[in-house]
Short mmCIF file of C-alpha atoms in Angstrom, two decimals:
data_model
loop_
_atom_site.label_atom_id
_atom_site.label_comp_id
_atom_site.label_asym_id
_atom_site.label_seq_id
_atom_site.Cartn_x
_atom_site.Cartn_y
_atom_site.Cartn_z
CA MET L 1 33.47 -69.05 24.15
CA GLU L 2 35.42 -66.32 25.94
CA THR L 3 36.81 -67.08 29.38
CA ILE L 4 35.53 -64.71 32.03
CA THR L 5 38.32 -63.35 34.21
CA PRO L 6 37.34 -60.81 36.87
CA ASP L 7 38.61 -57.42 35.78
CA PRO L 8 39.45 -55.08 38.67
CA ARG L 9 37.92 -52.21 36.72
CA ARG L 10 34.69 -54.03 35.90
CA TRP L 11 32.42 -51.98 38.19
CA TRP L 12 33.94 -48.75 36.89
CA ALA L 13 33.40 -50.10 33.39
CA LEU L 14 29.79 -50.69 34.32
CA ALA L 15 29.56 -46.99 35.18
CA ALA L 16 30.62 -46.23 31.58
CA LEU L 17 27.82 -48.42 30.27
CA VAL L 18 25.32 -46.80 32.65
CA ALA L 19 26.25 -43.33 31.32
CA SER L 20 25.75 -44.58 27.76
CA MET L 21 22.39 -46.23 28.40
CA LEU L 22 21.07 -43.33 30.47
CA THR L 23 21.75 -40.98 27.55
CA LEU L 24 19.81 -43.18 25.14
CA GLY L 25 17.11 -43.83 27.74
CA PHE L 26 15.93 -40.27 28.17
CA ASP L 27 16.42 -39.41 24.51
CA LEU L 28 13.72 -41.98 23.66
CA THR L 29 11.05 -40.01 25.55
CA ILE L 30 12.38 -36.45 25.53
CA LEU L 31 11.38 -35.90 21.89
CA ASN L 32 7.72 -36.82 22.50
CA VAL L 33 7.33 -33.81 24.81
CA ALA L 34 9.27 -31.54 22.43
CA LEU L 35 7.28 -32.38 19.26
CA PRO L 36 4.37 -29.96 19.84
CA THR L 37 6.79 -27.07 20.44
CA MET L 38 8.92 -28.07 17.44
CA ALA L 39 5.78 -28.36 15.30
CA ALA L 40 4.90 -24.75 16.14
CA ASP L 41 8.40 -23.32 15.66
CA LEU L 42 9.29 -25.32 12.53
CA ASP L 43 5.79 -25.26 10.98
CA ALA L 44 5.78 -29.07 10.94
CA GLY L 45 2.59 -30.99 10.17
CA THR L 46 1.76 -34.43 11.54
CA GLY L 47 3.67 -36.17 8.72
CA ALA L 48 6.85 -34.22 9.46
CA GLN L 49 6.48 -34.96 13.17
CA GLN L 50 6.12 -38.67 12.36
CA TRP L 51 9.37 -38.54 10.42
CA MET L 52 11.17 -36.75 13.24
CA ALA L 53 10.23 -39.65 15.51
CA ASP L 54 10.54 -42.45 12.95
CA ALA L 55 13.85 -41.45 11.34
CA TYR L 56 15.60 -42.54 14.54
CA VAL L 57 13.60 -45.75 15.00
CA VAL L 58 13.86 -46.99 11.40
CA VAL L 59 17.64 -46.52 11.26
CA PHE L 60 18.03 -47.94 14.78
CA ALA L 61 16.04 -51.09 13.91
CA ALA L 62 17.80 -51.64 10.59
CA LEU L 63 21.37 -51.20 11.86
CA MET L 64 21.20 -52.87 15.28
CA LEU L 65 22.15 -56.35 14.05
CA PRO L 66 25.08 -55.33 11.81
CA ALA L 67 26.26 -52.94 14.54
CA GLY L 68 26.45 -55.81 17.03
CA LEU L 69 28.43 -57.90 14.57
CA LEU L 70 30.85 -55.02 13.90
CA GLY L 71 31.54 -54.79 17.62
CA ASP L 72 32.08 -58.53 17.93
CA ARG L 73 34.64 -58.54 15.12
CA PHE L 74 36.45 -55.20 15.52
CA GLY L 75 36.14 -54.49 19.23
CA ARG L 76 33.11 -53.63 21.32
CA ARG L 77 34.75 -50.73 23.14
CA ARG L 78 35.88 -49.20 19.85
CA MET L 79 32.39 -49.45 18.36
CA LEU L 80 30.76 -48.17 21.58
CA ILE L 81 32.96 -45.08 21.46
CA ALA L 82 32.18 -44.65 17.75
CA GLY L 83 28.44 -45.00 18.45
CA LEU L 84 28.49 -42.41 21.21
CA ALA L 85 30.52 -40.06 18.99
CA VAL L 86 27.98 -40.41 16.15
CA PHE L 87 25.13 -39.88 18.63
CA LEU L 88 26.88 -36.74 19.93
CA ALA L 89 27.37 -35.42 16.39
CA GLY L 90 23.70 -36.08 15.54
CA SER L 91 22.62 -34.26 18.70
CA LEU L 92 24.71 -31.22 17.71
CA VAL L 93 23.17 -31.20 14.22
CA GLY L 94 19.69 -31.42 15.76
CA ALA L 95 20.37 -28.58 18.19
CA LEU L 96 21.56 -26.29 15.41
CA ALA L 97 18.95 -27.36 12.82
CA GLY L 98 16.94 -24.60 11.20
CA ASP L 99 14.25 -26.64 9.45
CA VAL L 100 12.37 -29.93 9.60
CA ASN L 101 14.61 -31.75 7.10
CA ALA L 102 17.72 -31.01 9.15
CA VAL L 103 16.03 -32.34 12.29
CA ILE L 104 15.01 -35.54 10.47
CA ALA L 105 18.60 -35.98 9.21
CA ALA L 106 19.90 -35.43 12.74
CA ARG L 107 17.49 -38.02 14.15
CA ALA L 108 18.62 -40.54 11.52
CA LEU L 109 22.27 -39.90 12.46
CA MET L 110 21.40 -40.36 16.13
CA GLY L 111 19.74 -43.65 15.16
CA VAL L 112 23.07 -44.85 13.77
CA GLY L 113 24.74 -44.03 17.08
CA GLY L 114 21.97 -45.63 19.12
CA ALA L 115 22.17 -48.81 17.03
CA LEU L 116 25.88 -49.11 17.81
CA VAL L 117 25.53 -48.40 21.53
CA THR L 118 22.54 -50.53 22.56
CA PRO L 119 23.54 -54.08 21.53
CA LEU L 120 27.22 -53.54 22.34
CA ALA L 121 26.59 -52.17 25.84
CA LEU L 122 24.63 -55.34 26.54
CA SER L 123 27.05 -57.76 24.89
CA VAL L 124 29.95 -56.44 26.98
CA LEU L 125 28.35 -57.61 30.25
CA PRO L 126 28.91 -61.37 29.84
CA THR L 127 32.60 -60.76 29.13
CA LEU L 128 33.06 -58.52 32.19
CA PHE L 129 31.06 -60.37 34.85
CA ALA L 130 30.89 -63.95 36.00
CA PRO L 131 27.36 -65.43 36.31
CA ASP L 132 27.16 -64.72 40.05
CA GLU L 133 27.71 -60.98 39.44
CA ARG L 134 26.03 -60.66 36.06
CA THR L 135 22.45 -60.47 37.37
CA LYS L 136 23.37 -57.50 39.56
CA ALA L 137 25.15 -55.81 36.65
CA VAL L 138 22.17 -56.35 34.34
CA GLY L 139 19.89 -54.90 37.02
CA ILE L 140 22.03 -51.75 37.30
CA VAL L 141 22.09 -51.19 33.52
CA SER L 142 18.34 -51.84 33.31
CA ALA L 143 17.69 -49.40 36.16
CA ALA L 144 19.71 -46.73 34.33
CA SER L 145 17.67 -47.30 31.17
CA ALA L 146 14.40 -47.27 33.10
CA LEU L 147 15.41 -44.10 34.95
CA GLY L 148 15.95 -42.38 31.63
CA LEU L 149 12.34 -42.93 30.55
CA PRO L 150 10.62 -40.70 33.16
CA LEU L 151 13.60 -38.33 33.25
CA GLY L 152 13.25 -37.62 29.53
CA PRO L 153 9.86 -35.85 29.60
CA ILE L 154 10.67 -33.98 32.82
CA ILE L 155 14.10 -32.77 31.63
CA GLY L 156 12.68 -31.98 28.21
CA GLY L 157 9.76 -30.07 29.69
CA TRP L 158 12.04 -28.01 31.95
CA LEU L 159 14.38 -27.21 29.06
CA LEU L 160 11.52 -26.17 26.78
CA ASN L 161 10.14 -23.88 29.46
CA HIS L 162 13.49 -22.10 29.81
CA PHE L 163 15.30 -22.48 26.44
CA TRP L 164 14.59 -23.11 22.76
CA TRP L 165 13.59 -26.56 21.44
CA GLY L 166 17.16 -27.33 20.31
CA SER L 167 18.14 -27.69 23.97
CA VAL L 168 16.49 -31.15 24.04
CA PHE L 169 19.22 -32.25 21.62
CA LEU L 170 22.00 -30.22 23.20
CA VAL L 171 21.52 -31.92 26.58
CA ASN L 172 22.75 -35.17 24.97
CA VAL L 173 26.16 -33.67 24.19
CA PRO L 174 27.69 -33.61 27.71
CA MET L 175 26.07 -36.98 28.52
CA ALA L 176 27.53 -38.61 25.41
CA ALA L 177 30.91 -36.96 26.07
CA ILE L 178 30.95 -38.41 29.61
CA GLY L 179 30.08 -41.81 28.17
CA ILE L 180 32.93 -41.59 25.64
CA ALA L 181 35.46 -40.59 28.31
CA ALA L 182 34.28 -43.37 30.61
CA CYS L 183 34.58 -45.96 27.81
CA VAL L 184 38.06 -44.76 26.84
CA PHE L 185 39.48 -44.89 30.37
CA LEU L 186 37.46 -47.60 32.08
CA LEU L 187 36.18 -50.16 29.58
CA PRO L 188 38.49 -53.03 28.49
CA GLU L 189 38.39 -54.11 24.84
CA THR L 190 36.53 -57.34 24.02
CA ARG L 191 35.71 -59.03 20.71
CA ASP L 192 34.52 -62.29 19.18
CA PRO L 193 36.30 -62.81 15.83
CA SER L 194 34.24 -65.95 15.13
CA SER L 195 30.98 -63.99 14.77
CA PRO L 196 29.36 -63.74 11.29
CA THR L 197 30.54 -61.02 8.93
CA VAL L 198 28.35 -57.98 8.27
CA ASP L 199 26.33 -58.46 5.08
CA ALA L 200 26.21 -55.05 3.37
CA LEU L 201 23.47 -56.12 0.93
CA SER L 202 21.18 -57.43 3.70
CA THR L 203 21.74 -54.21 5.66
CA ALA L 204 20.88 -52.11 2.59
CA LEU L 205 17.74 -54.17 1.92
CA THR L 206 16.63 -53.73 5.54
CA VAL L 207 17.13 -49.94 5.57
CA THR L 208 15.51 -49.30 2.18
CA GLY L 209 12.65 -51.78 2.71
CA LEU L 210 11.68 -50.37 6.10
CA GLY L 211 12.19 -46.80 4.91
CA ALA L 212 9.92 -47.29 1.87
CA LEU L 213 7.20 -48.91 4.00
CA VAL L 214 7.24 -46.15 6.62
CA TYR L 215 7.33 -43.43 3.95
CA ALA L 216 4.25 -44.86 2.22
CA ILE L 217 2.27 -45.10 5.47
CA ILE L 218 3.16 -41.56 6.54
CA GLU L 219 2.44 -39.96 3.15
CA ALA L 220 -0.80 -41.87 2.46
CA PRO L 221 -3.20 -39.62 4.47
CA ALA L 222 -2.12 -36.50 2.56
CA ARG L 223 -1.62 -38.05 -0.90
CA GLY L 224 -4.23 -40.83 -0.74
CA TRP L 225 -3.67 -44.59 -0.68
CA GLY L 226 -4.19 -44.73 -4.46
CA ASP L 227 -1.44 -42.19 -5.19
CA PRO L 228 1.18 -43.66 -7.59
CA LEU L 229 4.07 -42.67 -5.30
CA VAL L 230 2.45 -44.32 -2.25
CA LEU L 231 1.60 -47.48 -4.21
CA GLY L 232 5.10 -47.56 -5.69
CA MET L 233 6.70 -47.25 -2.25
CA LEU L 234 4.47 -50.00 -0.82
CA ALA L 235 5.28 -52.30 -3.73
CA GLY L 236 8.98 -51.46 -3.44
CA SER L 237 8.98 -52.21 0.30
CA VAL L 238 7.38 -55.62 -0.33
CA VAL L 239 10.00 -56.47 -2.97
CA LEU L 240 12.91 -55.27 -0.82
CA ILE L 241 11.77 -57.06 2.37
CA ALA L 242 11.02 -60.24 0.39
CA GLY L 243 14.52 -59.99 -1.09
CA LEU L 244 15.95 -59.65 2.42
CA VAL L 245 14.09 -62.75 3.65
CA LEU L 246 15.20 -64.82 0.62
CA ARG L 247 18.81 -63.73 0.98
CA GLU L 248 18.93 -64.39 4.72
CA ARG L 249 17.51 -67.88 4.17
CA ARG L 250 20.21 -68.72 1.61
CA VAL L 251 23.38 -67.46 3.32
CA ARG L 252 25.27 -69.81 5.68
CA HIS L 253 25.58 -67.33 8.58
CA PRO L 254 22.58 -64.95 8.35
CA MET L 255 22.39 -61.70 10.30
CA LEU L 256 18.62 -62.14 10.63
CA ASP L 257 18.02 -65.85 11.24
CA MET L 258 14.47 -66.40 9.97
CA THR L 259 14.52 -70.11 10.88
CA LEU L 260 14.15 -69.01 14.52
CA LEU L 261 10.52 -68.21 13.71
CA THR L 262 9.84 -71.94 13.28
CA HIS L 263 9.99 -72.24 17.09
CA ARG L 264 6.39 -71.72 18.16
CA GLY L 265 7.24 -70.23 21.56
CA PHE L 266 9.70 -67.78 20.02
CA LEU L 267 7.34 -66.81 17.18
CA PHE L 268 4.27 -65.99 19.26
CA ASN L 269 6.20 -64.34 22.08
CA THR L 270 7.89 -62.18 19.43
CA ILE L 271 4.50 -61.30 17.91
CA ALA L 272 3.20 -60.34 21.37
CA ALA L 273 6.27 -58.19 22.15
CA THR L 274 6.10 -56.52 18.71
CA LEU L 275 2.40 -55.65 19.07
CA VAL L 276 3.06 -54.23 22.55
CA ASN L 277 5.73 -51.94 21.08
CA PHE L 278 3.35 -51.02 18.23
CA VAL L 279 0.73 -49.90 20.76
CA LEU L 280 3.10 -48.05 23.09
CA SER L 281 5.02 -46.17 20.39
CA GLY L 282 1.79 -44.95 18.81
CA LEU L 283 0.41 -43.91 22.19
CA LEU L 284 3.52 -41.92 23.15
CA PHE L 285 3.30 -40.14 19.81
CA VAL L 286 -0.36 -39.04 20.03
CA LEU L 287 -0.68 -38.25 23.76
CA PRO L 288 1.72 -35.27 24.33
CA PRO L 289 -0.09 -32.96 21.82
CA PHE L 290 -3.36 -33.76 23.62
CA LEU L 291 -1.87 -32.84 26.99
CA GLN L 292 -0.24 -29.67 25.64
CA ALA L 293 -2.54 -28.32 22.97
CA VAL L 294 -5.94 -29.61 24.10
CA LEU L 295 -5.61 -29.64 27.90
CA GLY L 296 -3.30 -26.60 27.91
CA HIS L 297 -0.36 -27.85 29.99
CA ASP L 298 3.14 -26.55 29.38
CA ALA L 299 6.00 -28.81 28.32
CA LEU L 300 7.18 -29.56 31.87
CA GLY L 301 3.62 -30.23 33.01
CA THR L 302 3.19 -32.64 30.08
CA GLY L 303 6.34 -34.53 31.05
CA VAL L 304 5.23 -34.87 34.66
CA ARG L 305 1.79 -36.06 33.54
CA LEU L 306 3.31 -38.98 31.65
CA LEU L 307 4.68 -40.39 34.92
CA PRO L 308 1.63 -42.57 35.78
CA MET L 309 2.54 -44.80 32.83
CA MET L 310 6.10 -45.14 34.10
CA GLY L 311 4.72 -45.90 37.56
CA GLY L 312 2.53 -48.68 36.16
CA LEU L 313 5.51 -50.07 34.26
CA LEU L 314 7.74 -50.13 37.34
CA VAL L 315 5.05 -51.86 39.43
CA ALA L 316 4.53 -54.47 36.72
CA SER L 317 8.28 -55.07 36.28
CA ARG L 318 8.51 -56.05 39.95
CA LEU L 319 5.30 -58.06 39.94
CA ALA L 320 5.72 -59.96 36.64
CA PRO L 321 8.32 -62.55 37.81
CA LYS L 322 6.12 -63.50 40.80
CA VAL L 323 3.03 -63.82 38.60
CA VAL L 324 4.95 -66.01 36.14
CA THR L 325 6.10 -68.23 39.03
CA ARG L 326 2.52 -68.62 40.26
CA PHE L 327 0.51 -68.84 37.03
CA GLY L 328 2.99 -69.40 34.19
CA ALA L 329 4.22 -67.21 31.34
CA ARG L 330 1.28 -67.84 28.98
CA ALA L 331 -1.32 -66.67 31.52
CA THR L 332 0.83 -63.68 32.53
CA VAL L 333 1.43 -62.47 28.96
CA SER L 334 -2.24 -62.92 28.09
CA ALA L 335 -3.40 -61.09 31.25
CA GLY L 336 -0.98 -58.20 30.59
CA LEU L 337 -2.28 -57.84 27.03
CA VAL L 338 -5.89 -57.89 28.28
CA VAL L 339 -5.03 -55.06 30.71
CA LEU L 340 -3.38 -53.18 27.83
CA ALA L 341 -6.49 -53.74 25.67
CA PHE L 342 -8.76 -52.50 28.46
CA ALA L 343 -6.57 -49.40 28.88
CA GLY L 344 -6.83 -48.66 25.15
CA LEU L 345 -10.59 -49.14 25.05
CA LEU L 346 -11.00 -47.00 28.19
CA GLY L 347 -8.73 -44.33 26.74
CA SER L 348 -10.78 -44.23 23.54
CA ARG L 349 -13.57 -42.65 25.61
CA THR L 350 -11.39 -39.57 26.26
CA THR L 351 -12.90 -36.30 25.03
CA ALA L 352 -11.67 -32.71 24.90
CA ASP L 353 -13.58 -32.09 28.14
CA SER L 354 -12.07 -35.07 30.00
CA GLY L 355 -9.98 -34.03 32.97
CA TYR L 356 -6.44 -35.25 33.52
CA GLY L 357 -7.60 -37.66 36.24
CA PHE L 358 -9.30 -39.88 33.65
CA VAL L 359 -6.20 -39.78 31.42
CA ALA L 360 -3.96 -40.69 34.39
CA LEU L 361 -6.17 -43.70 35.12
CA TRP L 362 -5.89 -45.34 31.70
CA LEU L 363 -2.27 -44.21 31.37
CA SER L 364 -1.27 -46.08 34.55
CA LEU L 365 -3.19 -49.16 33.33
CA THR L 366 -1.30 -48.91 30.03
CA GLY L 367 2.07 -48.97 31.81
CA PHE L 368 0.98 -51.87 34.01
CA GLY L 369 -0.29 -53.97 31.09
CA PHE L 370 2.83 -53.13 29.09
CA GLY L 371 5.20 -54.32 31.81
CA LEU L 372 3.15 -57.38 32.73
CA SER L 373 3.02 -58.64 29.13
CA LEU L 374 6.41 -57.61 27.75
CA ILE L 375 8.81 -58.97 30.37
CA PRO L 376 7.58 -62.60 30.30
CA ALA L 377 7.09 -62.41 26.51
CA MET L 378 10.74 -61.42 26.02
CA ASN L 379 11.94 -64.07 28.46
CA GLY L 380 9.60 -66.71 27.04
CA GLY L 381 10.74 -66.03 23.49
CA LEU L 382 14.40 -66.50 24.36
CA SER L 383 13.66 -69.52 26.60
CA ALA L 384 12.05 -71.29 23.65
CA LEU L 385 15.38 -71.38 21.79
CA PRO L 386 18.42 -73.59 22.28
CA ARG L 387 21.09 -71.80 24.34
CA ASP L 388 23.49 -71.58 21.40
CA ARG L 389 20.91 -69.54 19.47
CA ALA L 390 19.95 -67.14 22.25
CA GLY L 391 22.20 -64.39 20.83
CA SER L 392 20.74 -64.42 17.31
CA GLY L 393 17.25 -64.85 18.77
CA SER L 394 17.69 -61.82 20.98
CA GLY L 395 18.85 -59.77 18.00
CA LEU L 396 15.86 -60.81 15.89
CA LEU L 397 13.42 -60.14 18.75
CA MET L 398 14.88 -56.68 19.42
CA THR L 399 14.77 -55.84 15.71
CA MET L 400 11.14 -56.97 15.34
CA ARG L 401 10.15 -54.87 18.35
CA GLN L 402 11.78 -51.75 16.92
CA VAL L 403 10.10 -52.37 13.57
CA GLY L 404 6.78 -52.64 15.43
CA GLY L 405 7.50 -49.29 17.08
CA ALA L 406 8.33 -47.59 13.79
CA ILE L 407 5.20 -48.92 12.08
CA GLY L 408 3.14 -47.99 15.15
CA ILE L 409 4.24 -44.34 14.91
CA ALA L 410 3.71 -44.29 11.14
CA LEU L 411 0.37 -46.12 10.99
CA LEU L 412 -1.29 -44.70 14.10
CA GLY L 413 0.07 -41.21 13.40
CA SER L 414 -1.36 -41.38 9.88
CA LEU L 415 -4.71 -42.59 11.22
CA LEU L 416 -4.74 -39.64 13.64
CA ALA L 417 -3.84 -37.18 10.86
CA SER L 418 -6.58 -38.34 8.49
CA THR L 419 -9.23 -38.48 11.25
CA PHE L 420 -8.27 -35.01 12.50
CA ARG L 421 -8.38 -33.58 8.96
CA ASP L 422 -11.81 -35.07 8.24
CA ARG L 423 -13.29 -33.96 11.58
CA LEU L 424 -11.93 -30.39 11.71
CA ASP L 425 -14.47 -27.72 10.77
CA VAL L 426 -12.71 -25.06 8.65
CA THR L 427 -15.89 -23.45 7.33
CA GLY L 428 -15.37 -19.77 6.51
CA LEU L 429 -11.56 -19.89 6.54
CA PRO L 430 -9.49 -18.86 3.50
CA ALA L 431 -8.13 -21.85 1.58
CA GLN L 432 -4.53 -21.32 2.72
CA ALA L 433 -5.47 -20.92 6.39
CA ALA L 434 -7.75 -23.96 6.18
CA GLY L 435 -4.95 -26.06 4.71
CA THR L 436 -2.55 -24.94 7.45
CA ALA L 437 -5.08 -25.68 10.21
CA GLN L 438 -5.62 -29.22 8.89
CA GLU L 439 -1.91 -30.10 9.23
CA SER L 440 -1.99 -30.61 13.02
CA VAL L 441 -3.74 -29.52 16.20
CA VAL L 442 -0.81 -27.18 16.96
CA ALA L 443 -1.18 -25.52 13.54
CA ALA L 444 -4.95 -25.25 14.04
CA HIS L 445 -4.39 -23.48 17.38
CA GLN L 446 -2.02 -21.02 15.69
CA VAL L 447 -4.56 -20.23 12.95
CA ALA L 448 -7.32 -19.85 15.57
CA GLN L 449 -5.19 -17.36 17.52
CA ARG L 450 -4.37 -15.35 14.39
CA THR L 451 -8.00 -15.24 13.24
CA GLY L 452 -9.53 -14.97 16.70
CA SER L 453 -11.83 -17.90 15.93
CA ALA L 454 -13.10 -19.57 19.11
CA ASP L 455 -15.10 -22.02 16.97
CA LEU L 456 -11.95 -23.25 15.20
CA LEU L 457 -10.20 -23.69 18.55
CA ALA L 458 -13.06 -25.77 19.93
CA SER L 459 -13.29 -27.77 16.71
CA ALA L 460 -9.52 -28.47 16.74
CA ASN L 461 -9.62 -29.74 20.33
CA SER L 462 -12.67 -31.90 19.63
CA ALA L 463 -11.22 -33.27 16.37
CA TYR L 464 -7.88 -34.15 17.96
CA ALA L 465 -9.55 -35.86 20.94
CA HIS L 466 -11.72 -37.84 18.53
CA GLY L 467 -8.67 -38.83 16.44
CA MET L 468 -6.78 -39.89 19.54
CA GLY L 469 -9.81 -41.91 20.62
CA VAL L 470 -9.82 -43.75 17.28
CA VAL L 471 -6.09 -44.46 17.65
CA LEU L 472 -6.58 -45.80 21.19
CA LEU L 473 -9.49 -47.96 19.99
CA VAL L 474 -7.22 -49.52 17.35
CA CYS L 475 -4.52 -50.00 20.03
CA GLY L 476 -7.04 -51.74 22.27
CA ILE L 477 -8.19 -54.05 19.49
CA ALA L 478 -4.57 -54.87 18.54
CA ALA L 479 -3.76 -55.71 22.17
CA LEU L 480 -6.89 -57.88 22.41
CA VAL L 481 -5.93 -59.79 19.27
CA ALA L 482 -2.43 -60.28 20.70
CA ALA L 483 -3.98 -61.55 23.97
CA LEU L 484 -6.08 -64.12 22.11
CA LEU L 485 -3.05 -65.26 20.08
CA ALA L 486 -0.98 -65.55 23.27
CA ALA L 487 -3.68 -67.56 25.08
CA ALA L 488 -4.17 -69.88 22.11
CA PHE L 489 -0.65 -70.46 20.85
CA LEU L 490 1.95 -69.73 23.52
CA PRO L 491 3.47 -72.85 25.12
CA GLY L 492 2.06 -73.90 28.49
CA THR L 493 3.35 -73.02 31.93
CA SER L 494 7.13 -72.91 32.13
CA ARG L 495 8.99 -73.29 35.39
CA PRO L 496 11.00 -70.28 36.56
CA THR L 497 14.17 -72.35 36.47
CA ASP L 498 13.71 -72.79 32.73
CA THR L 499 13.75 -69.06 32.13
CA PRO L 500 17.22 -67.55 31.75
CA THR L 501 18.10 -64.05 32.79
CA ASP L 502 19.09 -62.39 29.55
CA PRO L 503 20.84 -59.01 29.40
CA ASP L 504 19.14 -58.05 26.15
CA MET L 505 15.71 -58.80 27.59
CA ALA L 506 16.23 -56.75 30.73
CA ALA L 507 17.59 -53.65 29.09
CA GLU L 508 15.24 -53.85 26.12
CA GLU L 509 12.28 -53.97 28.51
CA ALA L 510 13.54 -50.77 30.09
CA HIS L 511 14.05 -49.14 26.69
CA ALA L 512 10.54 -49.73 25.42
#
């Protein structure tokens, strides 16, 4: 274990980490507001939009564990700088991209950078700060991450109202550059040469297995679940992920320690946290087009109208520790999931004629349920493990949550696409125009404007609202199932003194 010696530059070094995490924080939400505009300008259907969102998440989830190990062995500052540089390069590629494929490639490259930055920014804290200062440092980093979430839609909306869609990528460049400069001049180098080596085969199996699974889910609505390519990708993903599990169980020092799932508290808290991310990622994907295309708000107005969810999250993040102290983690996680389920079921009643007030109501409940369930679930999962396995447990939990987010975008986005396509009335349209209109609500609006068809416009709004309602119904049911699992299988009340403050938990909560 490394000896902690107070570094006189440690608070300046913290500023470097804050700049890094703030950049990643608002990038996570800025794209959601930009997708409808990008869909119109790049002629991107729902499947392409799913890939623009998922390319980042899949790569991020797959590379986070090996990235952390690289930093431990070769220097965390060095890898942080490399991660920010890759993120900067990906942002430049995205800003200059001329088609959908270039944007997807840019998002994947940014995922590589994000995977390097996130775990290393957190792992630096214990080496910089003694326990009496660490809680404050974690709070500052978490606040920076949380601040990025509401800033993303607002900054993105303002940029889209004044510049082209590439500006949502270009804004990352100065932020990443500031982060790099701060790391170079302010952050001391730390490493842990005793950490496990990076397993290239396990990393490859993770990337290809997740990629094949997400590809199959995204392509299924257009091609059909019986399509040979979709079936082949699903079968390939099962083989690759099974190979990963078998390999990780056989190596002496696994990157992804599957034996951690034998701890009941860790397993069911991880399931709860993963399902929460599944619900939230899908929701953030389907809601902005509703606010922009159906309700008619501009990009900035859409960003501002996502704030009730952030408000609910911030209220819950302050309330959750007190509720855990009073009623225990199991009751708190279960109650948060019930609130999330109620928000989903309430949201499923949204129609094209619903005003924003109704949306704001279930959106704030969503944020509240999310915060109330996720924070104690993350803490409870790590508390269930021996202290010497908290690091590997945190890595597995973070990875599972990101996988849940990627599958949420893929599965719920595909459900929305198929429901929208089946519900949209394209009677009387030429075959080519009908096919274009069925790609997305943004495309349907463009066809309606070109053809002057008020009926198509009304049908597109109604079909999208119905599809979003189906997605929210599935989200509500998933949250309810998670609540029942939590109530039945999570360990009983744990005392607050048994729950450690973990840097990964705090910042991951903010990044959700």
